[in-house]
Short mmCIF file of C-alpha atoms and ligand atoms in Angstrom, two decimals:
data_model
loop_
_atom_site.label_atom_id
_atom_site.label_comp_id
_atom_site.label_asym_id
_atom_site.label_seq_id
_atom_site.Cartn_x
_atom_site.Cartn_y
_atom_site.Cartn_z
CA MET A 25 -57.25 196.93 14.58
CA LYS A 26 -58.83 193.49 14.72
CA HIS A 27 -56.30 190.68 14.44
CA ASN A 28 -57.35 187.25 13.22
CA ASN A 29 -55.05 184.26 13.40
CA LEU A 30 -55.69 181.29 11.17
CA TRP A 31 -56.67 178.29 13.24
CA ALA A 32 -55.24 175.05 11.84
CA PRO A 33 -55.98 172.17 14.23
CA TRP A 34 -54.45 169.49 11.95
CA ARG A 35 -51.07 171.06 12.55
CA ILE A 36 -50.96 169.44 16.00
CA LYS A 37 -50.00 166.14 14.36
CA TYR A 38 -47.08 167.91 12.73
CA VAL A 39 -45.98 169.67 15.89
CA GLN A 40 -46.22 166.43 17.88
CA GLY A 41 -44.32 164.58 15.16
CA LEU A 42 -41.43 166.99 15.55
CA ASN A 43 -40.61 165.45 18.90
CA GLU A 44 -40.61 161.89 17.58
CA GLY A 45 -37.54 162.00 15.36
CA ASN A 46 -34.88 164.18 13.90
CA GLU A 47 -35.33 163.42 10.23
CA CYS A 48 -35.57 166.55 8.13
CA PHE A 49 -38.56 166.07 5.85
CA ILE A 50 -37.26 168.58 3.29
CA CYS A 51 -33.98 166.65 2.92
CA HIS A 52 -35.97 163.42 2.79
CA ASN A 53 -38.07 164.83 -0.06
CA VAL A 54 -35.01 166.20 -1.88
CA GLY A 55 -33.38 162.77 -1.76
CA ASN A 56 -36.40 160.78 -2.91
CA PRO A 57 -37.58 162.20 -6.24
CA GLN A 58 -39.39 158.94 -7.04
CA ASP A 59 -41.80 159.82 -4.21
CA ASP A 60 -42.47 163.40 -5.34
CA ALA A 61 -46.20 162.82 -5.81
CA ASP A 62 -46.64 161.27 -2.36
CA ASN A 63 -44.45 163.94 -0.81
CA LEU A 64 -46.49 166.70 -2.49
CA VAL A 65 -43.45 168.12 -4.28
CA LEU A 66 -44.62 170.66 -6.84
CA TRP A 67 -41.36 171.82 -8.43
CA ARG A 68 -37.65 171.08 -8.40
CA SER A 69 -35.33 173.74 -9.75
CA GLU A 70 -31.57 173.72 -9.91
CA LYS A 71 -30.99 174.65 -6.26
CA SER A 72 -34.44 174.60 -4.68
CA ILE A 73 -37.54 172.55 -4.05
CA VAL A 74 -41.18 173.68 -3.74
CA ILE A 75 -43.51 171.54 -1.65
CA LEU A 76 -47.21 171.76 -0.87
CA ASN A 77 -47.35 171.86 2.93
CA ARG A 78 -49.03 168.71 4.22
CA PHE A 79 -50.04 170.59 7.37
CA PRO A 80 -51.21 173.86 5.88
CA TYR A 81 -52.18 177.08 7.60
CA ASN A 82 -54.52 177.60 4.67
CA ASN A 83 -55.40 176.02 1.34
CA GLY A 84 -52.46 176.16 -1.08
CA HIS A 85 -49.76 176.71 1.56
CA LEU A 86 -46.41 176.20 -0.24
CA LEU A 87 -42.89 175.83 1.14
CA ILE A 88 -39.86 176.96 -0.83
CA ALA A 89 -36.50 175.63 0.37
CA PRO A 90 -32.95 175.31 -0.84
CA MET A 91 -31.88 171.75 -1.61
CA ARG A 92 -29.06 172.19 0.88
CA HIS A 93 -29.73 171.66 4.58
CA ILE A 94 -28.86 175.12 5.83
CA PRO A 95 -30.55 176.90 8.75
CA ASP A 96 -30.38 180.54 7.79
CA LEU A 97 -29.81 183.17 5.12
CA ASP A 98 -26.17 183.66 6.16
CA GLN A 99 -25.33 180.26 4.74
CA ALA A 100 -27.27 180.62 1.51
CA THR A 101 -25.44 181.57 -1.67
CA ASP A 102 -26.53 184.52 -3.79
CA GLU A 103 -27.74 182.02 -6.38
CA GLU A 104 -29.89 180.22 -3.82
CA LEU A 105 -31.33 183.48 -2.51
CA THR A 106 -32.17 184.70 -6.00
CA GLU A 107 -33.77 181.44 -6.95
CA MET A 108 -35.91 181.30 -3.82
CA ILE A 109 -37.27 184.81 -4.34
CA LYS A 110 -38.03 184.03 -7.97
CA LEU A 111 -39.84 180.92 -6.76
CA VAL A 112 -41.93 183.12 -4.45
CA ARG A 113 -42.99 185.04 -7.54
CA GLU A 114 -43.68 181.90 -9.56
CA SER A 115 -45.56 180.27 -6.68
CA GLN A 116 -47.83 183.28 -6.44
CA LYS A 117 -48.48 183.05 -10.18
CA ALA A 118 -49.37 179.36 -9.96
CA LEU A 119 -51.65 179.91 -6.97
CA ARG A 120 -53.40 182.86 -8.63
CA LEU A 121 -54.05 180.69 -11.69
CA THR A 122 -55.57 177.88 -9.61
CA ILE A 123 -57.20 178.98 -6.38
CA LYS A 124 -57.32 182.78 -6.92
CA PRO A 125 -56.26 184.08 -3.49
CA HIS A 126 -57.14 187.66 -2.49
CA GLY A 127 -53.72 188.04 -0.87
CA PHE A 128 -50.70 186.21 0.50
CA ASN A 129 -48.66 185.93 3.66
CA VAL A 130 -45.05 185.24 2.71
CA GLY A 131 -42.63 184.67 5.54
CA MET A 132 -39.79 182.91 7.25
CA ASN A 133 -39.24 181.76 10.82
CA PHE A 134 -35.81 181.39 12.39
CA GLY A 135 -35.40 179.31 15.53
CA ARG A 136 -38.01 177.19 17.26
CA CYS A 137 -39.01 180.01 19.59
CA SER A 138 -40.17 181.99 16.55
CA GLY A 139 -42.60 179.24 15.64
CA ALA A 140 -40.35 177.49 13.14
CA GLY A 141 -41.54 173.89 12.89
CA LEU A 142 -38.32 172.92 11.13
CA PRO A 143 -35.64 175.29 12.44
CA ASP A 144 -32.65 173.61 10.79
CA HIS A 145 -33.66 173.81 7.13
CA LEU A 146 -34.31 177.25 5.70
CA HIS A 147 -37.71 177.64 4.03
CA ILE A 148 -40.12 180.33 2.91
CA HIS A 149 -43.85 179.98 3.58
CA ILE A 150 -46.35 181.11 0.95
CA VAL A 151 -49.80 181.21 2.54
CA PRO A 152 -52.71 182.23 0.30
CA ARG A 153 -55.35 184.38 1.98
CA TRP A 154 -58.95 185.16 1.19
CA GLU A 155 -61.33 187.69 2.65
CA GLY A 156 -63.05 185.91 5.56
CA ASP A 157 -60.76 182.86 5.51
CA THR A 158 -60.21 182.97 9.26
CA ASN A 159 -63.87 182.06 9.66
CA PHE A 160 -63.91 179.50 6.87
CA MET A 161 -61.00 177.49 8.20
CA LYS A 162 -62.73 176.87 11.52
CA VAL A 163 -65.46 175.04 9.66
CA CYS A 164 -63.16 173.16 7.31
CA SER A 165 -61.01 171.38 9.87
CA ASP A 166 -61.43 167.73 8.83
CA THR A 167 -57.96 166.36 8.10
CA ASP A 168 -59.26 163.79 5.58
CA VAL A 169 -60.91 166.54 3.58
CA ILE A 170 -57.66 168.50 3.72
CA SER A 171 -55.59 165.51 2.52
CA GLN A 172 -57.86 164.89 -0.44
CA SER A 173 -57.87 168.53 -1.42
CA LEU A 174 -54.05 168.57 -1.22
CA ILE A 175 -53.73 165.84 -3.83
CA GLU A 176 -56.26 167.55 -6.10
CA LEU A 177 -54.64 170.93 -5.64
CA LEU A 178 -51.17 169.52 -6.38
CA GLU A 179 -52.54 168.15 -9.65
CA GLN A 180 -54.11 171.51 -10.54
CA LEU A 181 -50.87 173.32 -9.78
CA LYS A 182 -48.90 170.88 -11.93
CA GLN A 183 -51.32 171.38 -14.82
CA VAL A 184 -51.09 175.19 -14.75
CA SER A 185 -47.31 174.87 -14.43
CA ILE A 186 -47.18 172.94 -17.69
CA LYS A 187 -49.67 175.23 -19.43
CA HIS A 188 -47.91 178.44 -18.36
CA ASN A 189 -44.35 177.11 -18.38
CA LEU A 190 -43.81 177.67 -14.64
CA PRO A 191 -41.52 178.16 -12.91
CA ARG A 192 -39.65 180.62 -15.13
CA LEU A 193 -36.42 181.35 -13.33
ZN1 ZN B 29 -32.90 169.44 5.63
#
């Protein structure tokens, strides 16, 4: 079976940035609601936050995290776990209504050796996929283009959220 990995060269800035400081960007975003637009925060629910990944593997890459700085599922409450899974469902709805993915990768990484960029704050990745996107992303690797599309996509996602009353938890 042929295996294609998404190639996301702009992520190198993120990976390099990880070695420059210990600030948890999820906690930073949680604590600064006045900066939600700049921080690409899509939704806040009672116990969780949903953020458009600034260094996406693919267009529309969302991160779902508990508000609390906890590293793994063992330390999450049942309420947090339930809310996060419901937010996976709602995130898929919002993405289908905006950018119409053909599929999704939904996953979690635990520990830096697993590829977790932020190993200390639990989060779920929602990565939209399209037929042929592994080829497309190699062409569309300009970080300025990505940044602009992030702001536009965040606005689209906010608009469908209002129209469709998302997230419904
Ligand atoms: Zn944190």
